[in-house]
Amino acid sequence: MNRLCDSMEPRVMDDDMLKLAVGEQGPQEEAGQLAKQEGILFKDVLSLQLDFQNILRIDNLWQFENLRKLQLDNNIIEKIEGLENLTHLVWLDLSFNNIETIEGLDTLVNLEDLSLFNNRISKIDSLDALVKLQVLSLGNNQIDNMMNIIYLRRFKCLRTLSLSGNPISEAEDYKMFICAYLPDLVYLDFRRIDDHTKELAEAKHQYSIDELKHQENLMQVRLEDEQARQEELEKHKTAFVEHLNGSFLFDSMYAEDSEGNKLSYLPGVSELLEAYKDKFVIICVNIFEYGLKQQEKRKIELDTFSECVHEAIQENQEQGKRKIAQFEEKHLSSLSAIREESELPNVEKKILECSADISELFNELMMLEMQLVEQLEETINMFERNIVDMVGLFIENVQSLMAQCRDLENHHHEKLLEISLSTLEKIVMGDLDEDLPDDLRAVGFQEFNYVEASGTF
């Protein structure tokens, strides 16, 4: 599919190629000569043109961190890669290459114009990160499924789309389908979509679109709910109390206790376990609520610390600026006096005075810097002490609450042992009125041993 001369050898994107391209495309005339002498830093380049270079692989672009426009058309590139650092890229041309899959664009969150015209692409996907995408050119590829259009509905800024030359463009309903499912589109295959066509398309596909919108709304609600849950969980993790606002901890303790579960058949055990669970969960919720309150206090302490640091730095900088301004005012006056002075001894005297002023300014600025360092050290030490005290208090109180859980567990085992012993005695004496399963009667002594072993008496 590549149009380059077959006799040309595939080329590598090395420093020599990049320097040559930057030099040729940089400023010209006097500014260009100066730039060539001093060298142009790749990080300062905003636009880069590398078309018709017979490039096989995208590489070595990590230094172009501020690049806005990249032209890589008419090469023999097979894979989209090496673009991770180009987060400021707005315009990317990869047309007329040998690309089969859309990939490697996850960090290009500012991309607005993407051309993949005339490649070997068969599916539109992996563009999710391109939330600002306005122009997408995918003409002359191998896209043959109209469902690819549905994927493009998520790009709310998309206004221009090119798909001509793909198998789907031969479909009878091609234009109507796209106009219906992408109602905000302005240009399709380089032609403006008129309002009449949009109205006809909407009417023709109204039922399907309404159903799709309903499904999209449901998915959006589920997505927002999941995001809210994740945000809440992260908040709980920050407070070190995740999963303590319910019965998760209790349930996990008994999830794989198959032997213990057999005891639930004994008379009164089910009620005892339920009461134990309720009290255990109350303690967990107390830990949870206490942890959130303590996290809020720590956050306030951190915000106060950050504010103090910012104010100290800002005040120090303002003092420095005032001293520099005073020096500049005096220095300009001294320079004028030196220019007007005709006697060499007087000139030398005034130069010495200027040097003394410069030394004085240096000392004053250094003094300010030392004061700032001392002030920040004191602030940091105070912050560390406060945080250590708060964390220590938090750990102490949580340990106290966890001790309540252990006491509750011991009490539960004592009661469970009493029930087990009473039930075992009735089984032996044949006085048990409740209808227990035969297998539980047969292992009565084993259950007693289990309870006795698991208790902490």
Short mmCIF file of C-alpha atoms in Angstrom, two decimals:
data_model
loop_
_atom_site.label_atom_id
_atom_site.label_comp_id
_atom_site.label_asym_id
_atom_site.label_seq_id
_atom_site.Cartn_x
_atom_site.Cartn_y
_atom_site.Cartn_z
CA MET A 1 0.00 0.00 0.00
CA ASN A 2 3.00 2.27 0.44
CA ARG A 3 3.79 4.58 -2.47
CA LEU A 4 7.50 5.03 -1.79
CA CYS A 5 10.12 3.62 -4.08
CA ASP A 6 10.62 -0.06 -3.35
CA SER A 7 14.36 0.31 -3.86
CA MET A 8 14.70 2.60 -0.83
CA GLU A 9 15.90 0.96 2.36
CA PRO A 10 13.70 1.31 5.48
CA ARG A 11 15.02 4.08 7.69
CA VAL A 12 15.33 4.54 11.44
CA MET A 13 14.27 7.71 13.25
CA ASP A 14 17.66 8.51 14.78
CA ASP A 15 19.13 11.76 16.10
CA ASP A 16 20.70 12.63 12.75
CA MET A 17 17.35 12.46 10.93
CA LEU A 18 15.61 14.47 13.65
CA LYS A 19 18.32 17.15 13.85
CA LEU A 20 18.30 17.55 10.07
CA ALA A 21 14.52 17.88 9.98
CA VAL A 22 14.46 20.37 12.85
CA GLY A 23 17.23 22.42 11.24
CA GLU A 24 15.54 22.53 7.82
CA GLN A 25 12.12 23.37 9.27
CA GLY A 26 13.38 25.85 11.88
CA PRO A 27 13.70 29.63 11.59
CA GLN A 28 15.53 30.98 8.53
CA GLU A 29 17.77 33.95 7.72
CA GLU A 30 19.59 35.55 10.71
CA ALA A 31 17.43 33.88 13.35
CA GLY A 32 17.97 30.54 11.63
CA GLN A 33 21.74 30.95 11.52
CA LEU A 34 21.82 31.82 15.21
CA ALA A 35 19.63 28.81 16.05
CA LYS A 36 21.91 26.48 14.07
CA GLN A 37 24.97 27.82 15.86
CA GLU A 38 23.50 27.47 19.34
CA GLY A 39 21.51 24.35 18.55
CA ILE A 40 17.77 23.87 18.75
CA LEU A 41 16.50 21.92 21.74
CA PHE A 42 14.01 19.23 20.75
CA LYS A 43 11.79 20.19 23.69
CA ASP A 44 11.29 23.64 22.11
CA VAL A 45 10.08 22.28 18.76
CA LEU A 46 6.35 22.74 18.18
CA SER A 47 6.00 21.28 14.68
CA LEU A 48 7.84 18.40 13.01
CA GLN A 49 7.54 17.16 9.43
CA LEU A 50 8.88 13.66 8.63
CA ASP A 51 6.94 12.66 5.53
CA PHE A 52 8.43 10.69 2.61
CA GLN A 53 11.35 9.41 4.72
CA ASN A 54 10.70 5.66 4.29
CA ILE A 55 10.41 5.37 8.07
CA LEU A 56 9.54 1.87 9.24
CA ARG A 57 9.18 2.49 12.97
CA ILE A 58 8.26 5.51 15.09
CA ASP A 59 11.03 6.03 17.62
CA ASN A 60 13.24 8.54 19.44
CA LEU A 61 10.56 11.22 19.81
CA TRP A 62 10.51 11.30 23.62
CA GLN A 63 12.43 14.61 23.77
CA PHE A 64 9.76 16.48 21.76
CA GLU A 65 7.62 16.94 24.85
CA ASN A 66 6.01 20.19 23.68
CA LEU A 67 5.31 19.14 20.08
CA ARG A 68 1.92 20.30 18.76
CA LYS A 69 1.99 19.04 15.17
CA LEU A 70 3.56 15.83 13.82
CA GLN A 71 3.57 14.80 10.17
CA LEU A 72 4.52 11.15 9.49
CA ASP A 73 2.55 10.52 6.32
CA ASN A 74 3.86 8.63 3.28
CA ASN A 75 6.22 6.27 5.09
CA ILE A 76 6.12 2.50 5.68
CA ILE A 77 5.12 2.60 9.35
CA GLU A 78 3.40 -0.61 10.48
CA LYS A 79 2.60 0.16 14.11
CA ILE A 80 1.59 3.26 16.07
CA GLU A 81 4.10 3.52 18.92
CA GLY A 82 6.65 5.81 20.54
CA LEU A 83 4.21 8.70 21.00
CA GLU A 84 3.74 8.39 24.78
CA ASN A 85 5.54 11.63 25.70
CA LEU A 86 3.83 13.81 23.09
CA THR A 87 0.98 14.75 25.43
CA HIS A 88 0.60 18.24 23.92
CA LEU A 89 0.10 16.94 20.39
CA VAL A 90 -2.91 18.52 18.66
CA TRP A 91 -2.44 17.38 15.03
CA LEU A 92 -1.15 13.98 13.90
CA ASP A 93 -0.88 12.74 10.32
CA LEU A 94 -0.18 9.01 9.83
CA SER A 95 -1.80 8.71 6.43
CA PHE A 96 -0.33 6.58 3.63
CA ASN A 97 1.42 4.00 5.82
CA ASN A 98 0.97 0.27 6.49
CA ILE A 99 -0.83 0.49 9.85
CA GLU A 100 -3.30 -2.32 10.58
CA THR A 101 -4.41 -1.53 14.15
CA ILE A 102 -5.26 1.68 15.97
CA GLU A 103 -3.17 1.72 19.16
CA GLY A 104 -0.56 3.67 21.11
CA LEU A 105 -2.63 6.86 21.42
CA ASP A 106 -3.67 6.59 25.07
CA THR A 107 -1.65 9.61 26.27
CA LEU A 108 -2.60 12.00 23.45
CA VAL A 109 -5.42 13.60 25.41
CA ASN A 110 -5.13 16.94 23.57
CA LEU A 111 -5.27 15.53 20.05
CA GLU A 112 -7.89 17.26 17.89
CA ASP A 113 -7.02 16.18 14.34
CA LEU A 114 -6.02 12.60 13.46
CA SER A 115 -5.41 11.29 9.95
CA LEU A 116 -5.03 7.56 9.32
CA PHE A 117 -6.07 7.81 5.69
CA ASN A 118 -4.92 5.05 3.33
CA ASN A 119 -3.69 2.36 5.72
CA ARG A 120 -4.86 -1.22 6.42
CA ILE A 121 -7.18 -0.58 9.35
CA SER A 122 -10.28 -2.78 9.67
CA LYS A 123 -11.68 -1.70 13.04
CA ILE A 124 -12.20 1.66 14.75
CA ASP A 125 -11.22 1.37 18.42
CA SER A 126 -8.61 2.33 21.05
CA LEU A 127 -9.35 6.04 20.65
CA ASP A 128 -11.06 6.48 24.04
CA ALA A 129 -8.44 8.89 25.43
CA LEU A 130 -8.91 11.36 22.55
CA VAL A 131 -11.71 13.30 24.25
CA LYS A 132 -10.97 16.48 22.24
CA LEU A 133 -11.00 14.78 18.83
CA GLN A 134 -12.66 16.98 16.20
CA VAL A 135 -11.37 15.65 12.87
CA LEU A 136 -10.90 11.94 12.05
CA SER A 137 -9.75 10.77 8.63
CA LEU A 138 -10.01 7.01 8.05
CA GLY A 139 -10.69 6.91 4.33
CA ASN A 140 -9.17 4.20 2.09
CA ASN A 141 -8.88 1.53 4.77
CA GLN A 142 -10.55 -1.87 5.22
CA ILE A 143 -13.42 -1.00 7.59
CA ASP A 144 -16.39 -3.18 6.65
CA ASN A 145 -18.72 -3.16 9.68
CA MET A 146 -21.20 -0.32 10.20
CA MET A 147 -21.13 -0.99 13.96
CA ASN A 148 -17.81 0.86 14.01
CA ILE A 149 -19.86 4.04 13.67
CA ILE A 150 -21.55 3.37 17.03
CA TYR A 151 -18.15 3.50 18.72
CA LEU A 152 -17.64 7.08 17.49
CA ARG A 153 -20.71 8.35 19.39
CA ARG A 154 -18.57 8.81 22.51
CA PHE A 155 -16.55 11.61 20.87
CA LYS A 156 -18.70 14.64 21.63
CA CYS A 157 -16.39 17.09 19.84
CA LEU A 158 -16.17 15.13 16.55
CA ARG A 159 -17.33 17.31 13.66
CA THR A 160 -15.46 15.98 10.60
CA LEU A 161 -15.27 12.33 9.53
CA SER A 162 -13.85 10.70 6.42
CA LEU A 163 -14.60 7.03 5.63
CA SER A 164 -14.77 7.04 1.86
CA GLY A 165 -12.88 4.21 0.17
CA ASN A 166 -13.79 1.69 2.87
CA PRO A 167 -16.11 -1.27 2.20
CA ILE A 168 -18.79 0.30 4.42
CA SER A 169 -18.96 3.36 2.17
CA GLU A 170 -20.46 1.12 -0.52
CA ALA A 171 -23.47 0.25 1.68
CA GLU A 172 -26.80 1.66 0.49
CA ASP A 173 -27.59 3.18 3.90
CA TYR A 174 -24.05 4.45 4.53
CA LYS A 175 -24.68 8.20 4.64
CA MET A 176 -28.08 8.01 6.38
CA PHE A 177 -26.74 5.64 9.03
CA ILE A 178 -23.80 7.90 9.88
CA CYS A 179 -25.92 11.07 9.91
CA ALA A 180 -28.45 9.40 12.20
CA TYR A 181 -26.01 7.91 14.70
CA LEU A 182 -23.58 10.86 14.67
CA PRO A 183 -26.03 13.81 14.72
CA ASP A 184 -23.39 16.42 15.67
CA LEU A 185 -21.26 15.65 12.63
CA VAL A 186 -20.84 18.64 10.27
CA TYR A 187 -18.72 17.16 7.47
CA LEU A 188 -18.76 13.62 6.08
CA ASP A 189 -16.21 12.65 3.43
CA PHE A 190 -15.29 16.33 2.94
CA ARG A 191 -18.88 17.37 2.23
CA ARG A 192 -21.11 19.39 4.53
CA ILE A 193 -24.18 17.55 5.83
CA ASP A 194 -27.32 19.60 5.20
CA ASP A 195 -30.18 19.85 7.71
CA HIS A 196 -32.63 18.04 5.43
CA THR A 197 -30.39 14.97 5.25
CA LYS A 198 -30.06 14.97 9.05
CA GLU A 199 -33.84 15.10 9.46
CA LEU A 200 -34.41 12.23 7.03
CA ALA A 201 -31.71 10.13 8.71
CA GLU A 202 -33.13 10.74 12.17
CA ALA A 203 -36.64 9.80 11.06
CA LYS A 204 -35.43 6.64 9.33
CA HIS A 205 -33.47 5.34 12.33
CA GLN A 206 -35.47 6.92 15.15
CA TYR A 207 -36.54 3.67 16.86
CA SER A 208 -33.02 2.20 16.86
CA ILE A 209 -31.50 5.45 18.05
CA ASP A 210 -34.00 5.79 20.90
CA GLU A 211 -33.19 2.26 22.05
CA LEU A 212 -29.46 2.96 21.77
CA LYS A 213 -29.81 6.18 23.77
CA HIS A 214 -31.66 4.25 26.46
CA GLN A 215 -28.87 1.69 26.67
CA GLU A 216 -26.23 4.44 26.68
CA ASN A 217 -28.02 6.20 29.54
CA LEU A 218 -28.13 2.97 31.55
CA MET A 219 -24.43 2.39 30.90
CA GLN A 220 -23.65 5.96 31.90
CA VAL A 221 -25.55 5.57 35.17
CA ARG A 222 -23.71 2.33 35.92
CA LEU A 223 -20.39 3.97 35.05
CA GLU A 224 -21.09 6.94 37.31
CA ASP A 225 -22.15 4.63 40.13
CA GLU A 226 -18.96 2.59 39.75
CA GLN A 227 -16.84 5.73 39.68
CA ALA A 228 -18.58 7.00 42.81
CA ARG A 229 -17.93 3.66 44.54
CA GLN A 230 -14.28 3.73 43.54
CA GLU A 231 -13.88 7.31 44.76
CA GLU A 232 -15.55 6.39 48.04
CA LEU A 233 -13.33 3.32 48.41
CA GLU A 234 -10.20 5.42 47.78
CA LYS A 235 -11.39 7.83 50.45
CA HIS A 236 -11.83 4.91 52.87
CA LYS A 237 -8.40 3.51 51.98
CA THR A 238 -6.81 6.88 52.68
CA ALA A 239 -8.43 6.74 56.13
CA PHE A 240 -7.31 3.08 56.57
CA VAL A 241 -10.91 1.92 57.16
CA GLU A 242 -11.87 0.31 53.84
CA HIS A 243 -14.62 -2.34 54.08
CA LEU A 244 -15.31 -1.56 57.75
CA ASN A 245 -18.67 0.15 57.16
CA GLY A 246 -20.57 -3.15 57.05
CA SER A 247 -20.27 -6.86 57.65
CA PHE A 248 -17.41 -7.50 55.21
CA LEU A 249 -14.81 -8.25 57.90
CA PHE A 250 -17.14 -10.54 59.85
CA ASP A 251 -18.28 -12.40 56.74
CA SER A 252 -14.70 -12.89 55.56
CA MET A 253 -13.79 -14.44 58.93
CA TYR A 254 -16.39 -17.18 58.52
CA ALA A 255 -16.52 -17.48 54.73
CA GLU A 256 -14.43 -20.68 54.58
CA ASP A 257 -15.22 -22.06 58.06
CA SER A 258 -17.12 -25.17 56.93
CA GLU A 259 -16.74 -26.90 60.28
CA GLY A 260 -18.03 -23.90 62.17
CA ASN A 261 -21.01 -23.61 59.85
CA LYS A 262 -22.21 -27.06 60.94
CA LEU A 263 -22.82 -25.66 64.42
CA SER A 264 -25.58 -23.43 63.08
CA TYR A 265 -27.86 -26.50 63.18
CA LEU A 266 -27.63 -26.63 66.96
CA PRO A 267 -30.55 -25.12 68.88
CA GLY A 268 -29.98 -21.43 69.63
CA VAL A 269 -26.72 -21.15 67.69
CA SER A 270 -28.26 -19.28 64.75
CA GLU A 271 -29.67 -16.59 67.07
CA LEU A 272 -26.38 -16.44 68.99
CA LEU A 273 -24.39 -15.98 65.77
CA GLU A 274 -26.73 -13.26 64.54
CA ALA A 275 -26.40 -11.35 67.81
CA TYR A 276 -22.60 -11.75 67.68
CA LYS A 277 -22.53 -10.45 64.11
CA ASP A 278 -24.68 -7.41 64.94
CA LYS A 279 -22.42 -6.39 67.85
CA PHE A 280 -19.26 -7.06 65.81
CA VAL A 281 -20.51 -4.91 62.93
CA ILE A 282 -21.35 -2.07 65.33
CA ILE A 283 -17.74 -2.03 66.51
CA CYS A 284 -16.50 -2.08 62.89
CA VAL A 285 -18.76 0.84 62.02
CA ASN A 286 -17.45 2.75 65.04
CA ILE A 287 -13.88 2.18 63.78
CA PHE A 288 -14.98 3.26 60.30
CA GLU A 289 -16.60 6.51 61.45
CA TYR A 290 -13.74 7.30 63.80
CA GLY A 291 -11.21 6.68 61.01
CA LEU A 292 -13.00 9.09 58.65
CA LYS A 293 -13.08 11.81 61.31
CA GLN A 294 -9.39 11.37 62.02
CA GLN A 295 -8.59 11.45 58.30
CA GLU A 296 -10.46 14.74 58.01
CA LYS A 297 -8.39 16.13 60.88
CA ARG A 298 -5.19 14.96 59.19
CA LYS A 299 -6.34 16.59 55.95
CA ILE A 300 -6.98 19.87 57.74
CA GLU A 301 -3.53 19.64 59.30
CA LEU A 302 -1.96 18.99 55.87
CA ASP A 303 -3.88 21.88 54.29
CA THR A 304 -2.78 24.19 57.10
CA PHE A 305 0.83 23.09 56.64
CA SER A 306 0.70 23.65 52.86
CA GLU A 307 -0.86 27.08 53.38
CA CYS A 308 1.83 28.07 55.91
CA VAL A 309 4.61 26.96 53.56
CA HIS A 310 3.04 28.84 50.64
CA GLU A 311 2.59 32.03 52.70
CA ALA A 312 6.15 31.85 54.03
CA ILE A 313 7.62 31.45 50.54
CA GLN A 314 5.40 34.17 49.09
CA GLU A 315 6.24 36.65 51.87
CA ASN A 316 9.95 35.89 51.52
CA GLN A 317 9.77 36.43 47.77
CA GLU A 318 7.96 39.74 48.21
CA GLN A 319 10.65 40.96 50.58
CA GLY A 320 13.30 39.92 48.09
CA LYS A 321 11.51 41.71 45.25
CA ARG A 322 11.27 44.90 47.30
CA LYS A 323 14.99 44.84 48.10
CA ILE A 324 15.85 44.19 44.43
CA ALA A 325 13.58 47.04 43.34
CA GLN A 326 15.24 49.42 45.81
CA PHE A 327 18.65 48.31 44.59
CA GLU A 328 17.73 48.79 40.92
CA GLU A 329 16.43 52.28 41.59
CA LYS A 330 19.63 53.23 43.39
CA HIS A 331 21.78 51.40 40.84
CA LEU A 332 20.27 53.29 37.89
CA SER A 333 20.96 56.55 39.67
CA SER A 334 24.56 55.47 40.32
CA LEU A 335 25.06 54.49 36.68
CA SER A 336 23.81 57.88 35.55
CA ALA A 337 26.21 59.57 37.95
CA ILE A 338 29.13 57.46 36.66
CA ARG A 339 28.33 58.38 33.06
CA GLU A 340 28.26 62.08 33.94
CA GLU A 341 31.46 61.96 35.99
CA SER A 342 34.58 63.05 34.14
CA GLU A 343 37.19 62.54 36.85
CA LEU A 344 38.62 59.00 36.86
CA PRO A 345 39.13 58.81 40.66
CA ASN A 346 35.50 59.75 41.18
CA VAL A 347 34.40 57.14 38.66
CA GLU A 348 36.43 54.45 40.43
CA LYS A 349 34.98 55.55 43.77
CA LYS A 350 31.41 55.27 42.49
CA ILE A 351 32.16 51.85 40.94
CA LEU A 352 33.40 50.66 44.33
CA GLU A 353 30.21 52.00 45.89
CA CYS A 354 28.17 50.04 43.33
CA SER A 355 30.16 46.89 44.10
CA ALA A 356 29.50 47.44 47.80
CA ASP A 357 25.78 47.83 47.07
CA ILE A 358 25.78 44.60 45.08
CA SER A 359 27.50 42.76 47.93
CA GLU A 360 25.03 44.21 50.38
CA LEU A 361 22.10 43.08 48.22
CA PHE A 362 23.63 39.61 47.95
CA ASN A 363 23.99 39.39 51.72
CA GLU A 364 20.45 40.60 52.31
CA LEU A 365 19.01 38.06 49.85
CA MET A 366 21.07 35.29 51.42
CA MET A 367 19.81 36.36 54.83
CA LEU A 368 16.24 36.17 53.58
CA GLU A 369 16.90 32.70 52.19
CA MET A 370 18.36 31.53 55.51
CA GLN A 371 15.36 32.96 57.36
CA LEU A 372 13.06 31.09 55.01
CA VAL A 373 14.95 27.83 55.54
CA GLU A 374 14.71 28.21 59.32
CA GLN A 375 11.04 29.11 59.12
CA LEU A 376 10.26 26.12 56.90
CA GLU A 377 12.24 23.76 59.11
CA GLU A 378 10.26 24.90 62.14
CA THR A 379 6.98 24.52 60.24
CA ILE A 380 7.93 21.04 59.01
CA ASN A 381 8.98 19.91 62.49
CA MET A 382 5.71 21.13 63.97
CA PHE A 383 3.75 19.40 61.22
CA GLU A 384 5.62 16.13 61.80
CA ARG A 385 4.95 16.29 65.54
CA ASN A 386 1.25 16.95 65.02
CA ILE A 387 0.89 14.14 62.48
CA VAL A 388 2.79 11.66 64.68
CA ASP A 389 0.55 12.56 67.64
CA MET A 390 -2.60 12.20 65.55
CA VAL A 391 -1.54 8.87 64.05
CA GLY A 392 -0.50 7.56 67.47
CA LEU A 393 -3.87 8.49 68.96
CA PHE A 394 -5.65 6.90 66.01
CA ILE A 395 -3.73 3.62 66.39
CA GLU A 396 -4.29 3.57 70.16
CA ASN A 397 -8.05 4.05 69.87
CA VAL A 398 -8.41 1.55 67.02
CA GLN A 399 -6.48 -1.03 69.05
CA SER A 400 -8.90 -0.42 71.93
CA LEU A 401 -11.87 -1.00 69.63
CA MET A 402 -10.28 -4.13 68.17
CA ALA A 403 -9.80 -5.40 71.73
CA GLN A 404 -13.57 -5.12 72.09
CA CYS A 405 -13.91 -7.35 69.03
CA ARG A 406 -11.64 -9.95 70.61
CA ASP A 407 -13.60 -9.82 73.87
CA LEU A 408 -16.81 -10.21 71.89
CA GLU A 409 -15.32 -13.20 70.05
CA ASN A 410 -14.25 -14.86 73.32
CA HIS A 411 -17.69 -14.33 74.81
CA HIS A 412 -19.29 -15.83 71.70
CA HIS A 413 -17.09 -18.92 71.91
CA GLU A 414 -18.00 -19.36 75.60
CA LYS A 415 -21.70 -19.24 74.81
CA LEU A 416 -21.19 -21.54 71.82
CA LEU A 417 -19.38 -24.02 74.00
CA GLU A 418 -22.22 -23.97 76.55
CA ILE A 419 -24.77 -24.69 73.82
CA SER A 420 -22.59 -27.42 72.32
CA LEU A 421 -22.07 -29.12 75.70
CA SER A 422 -25.78 -28.93 76.51
CA THR A 423 -26.72 -30.31 73.09
CA LEU A 424 -24.11 -33.05 73.33
CA GLU A 425 -25.45 -34.11 76.74
CA LYS A 426 -29.00 -34.29 75.38
CA ILE A 427 -27.82 -36.35 72.40
CA VAL A 428 -26.09 -38.81 74.75
CA MET A 429 -29.11 -38.98 77.08
CA GLY A 430 -31.56 -39.15 74.19
CA ASP A 431 -33.48 -36.16 75.56
CA LEU A 432 -33.07 -33.86 72.53
CA ASP A 433 -36.49 -32.76 71.23
CA GLU A 434 -35.17 -30.87 68.17
CA ASP A 435 -34.89 -32.84 64.95
CA LEU A 436 -31.16 -32.64 64.12
CA PRO A 437 -29.71 -34.09 60.90
CA ASP A 438 -28.33 -37.61 61.38
CA ASP A 439 -24.83 -36.60 60.26
CA LEU A 440 -24.73 -33.88 62.92
CA ARG A 441 -25.71 -36.36 65.63
CA ALA A 442 -23.00 -38.74 64.43
CA VAL A 443 -20.28 -36.13 64.70
CA GLY A 444 -21.46 -34.61 67.99
CA PHE A 445 -18.18 -35.25 69.75
CA GLN A 446 -16.20 -33.87 66.80
CA GLU A 447 -18.18 -30.63 66.98
CA PHE A 448 -17.46 -30.34 70.68
CA ASN A 449 -13.74 -30.79 70.04
CA TYR A 450 -13.86 -28.12 67.31
CA VAL A 451 -15.52 -25.55 69.59
CA GLU A 452 -13.18 -26.32 72.43
CA ALA A 453 -10.13 -25.95 70.17
CA SER A 454 -11.28 -22.67 68.55
CA GLY A 455 -12.23 -20.96 71.83
CA THR A 456 -9.88 -18.82 73.87
CA PHE A 457 -10.58 -19.69 77.47
#
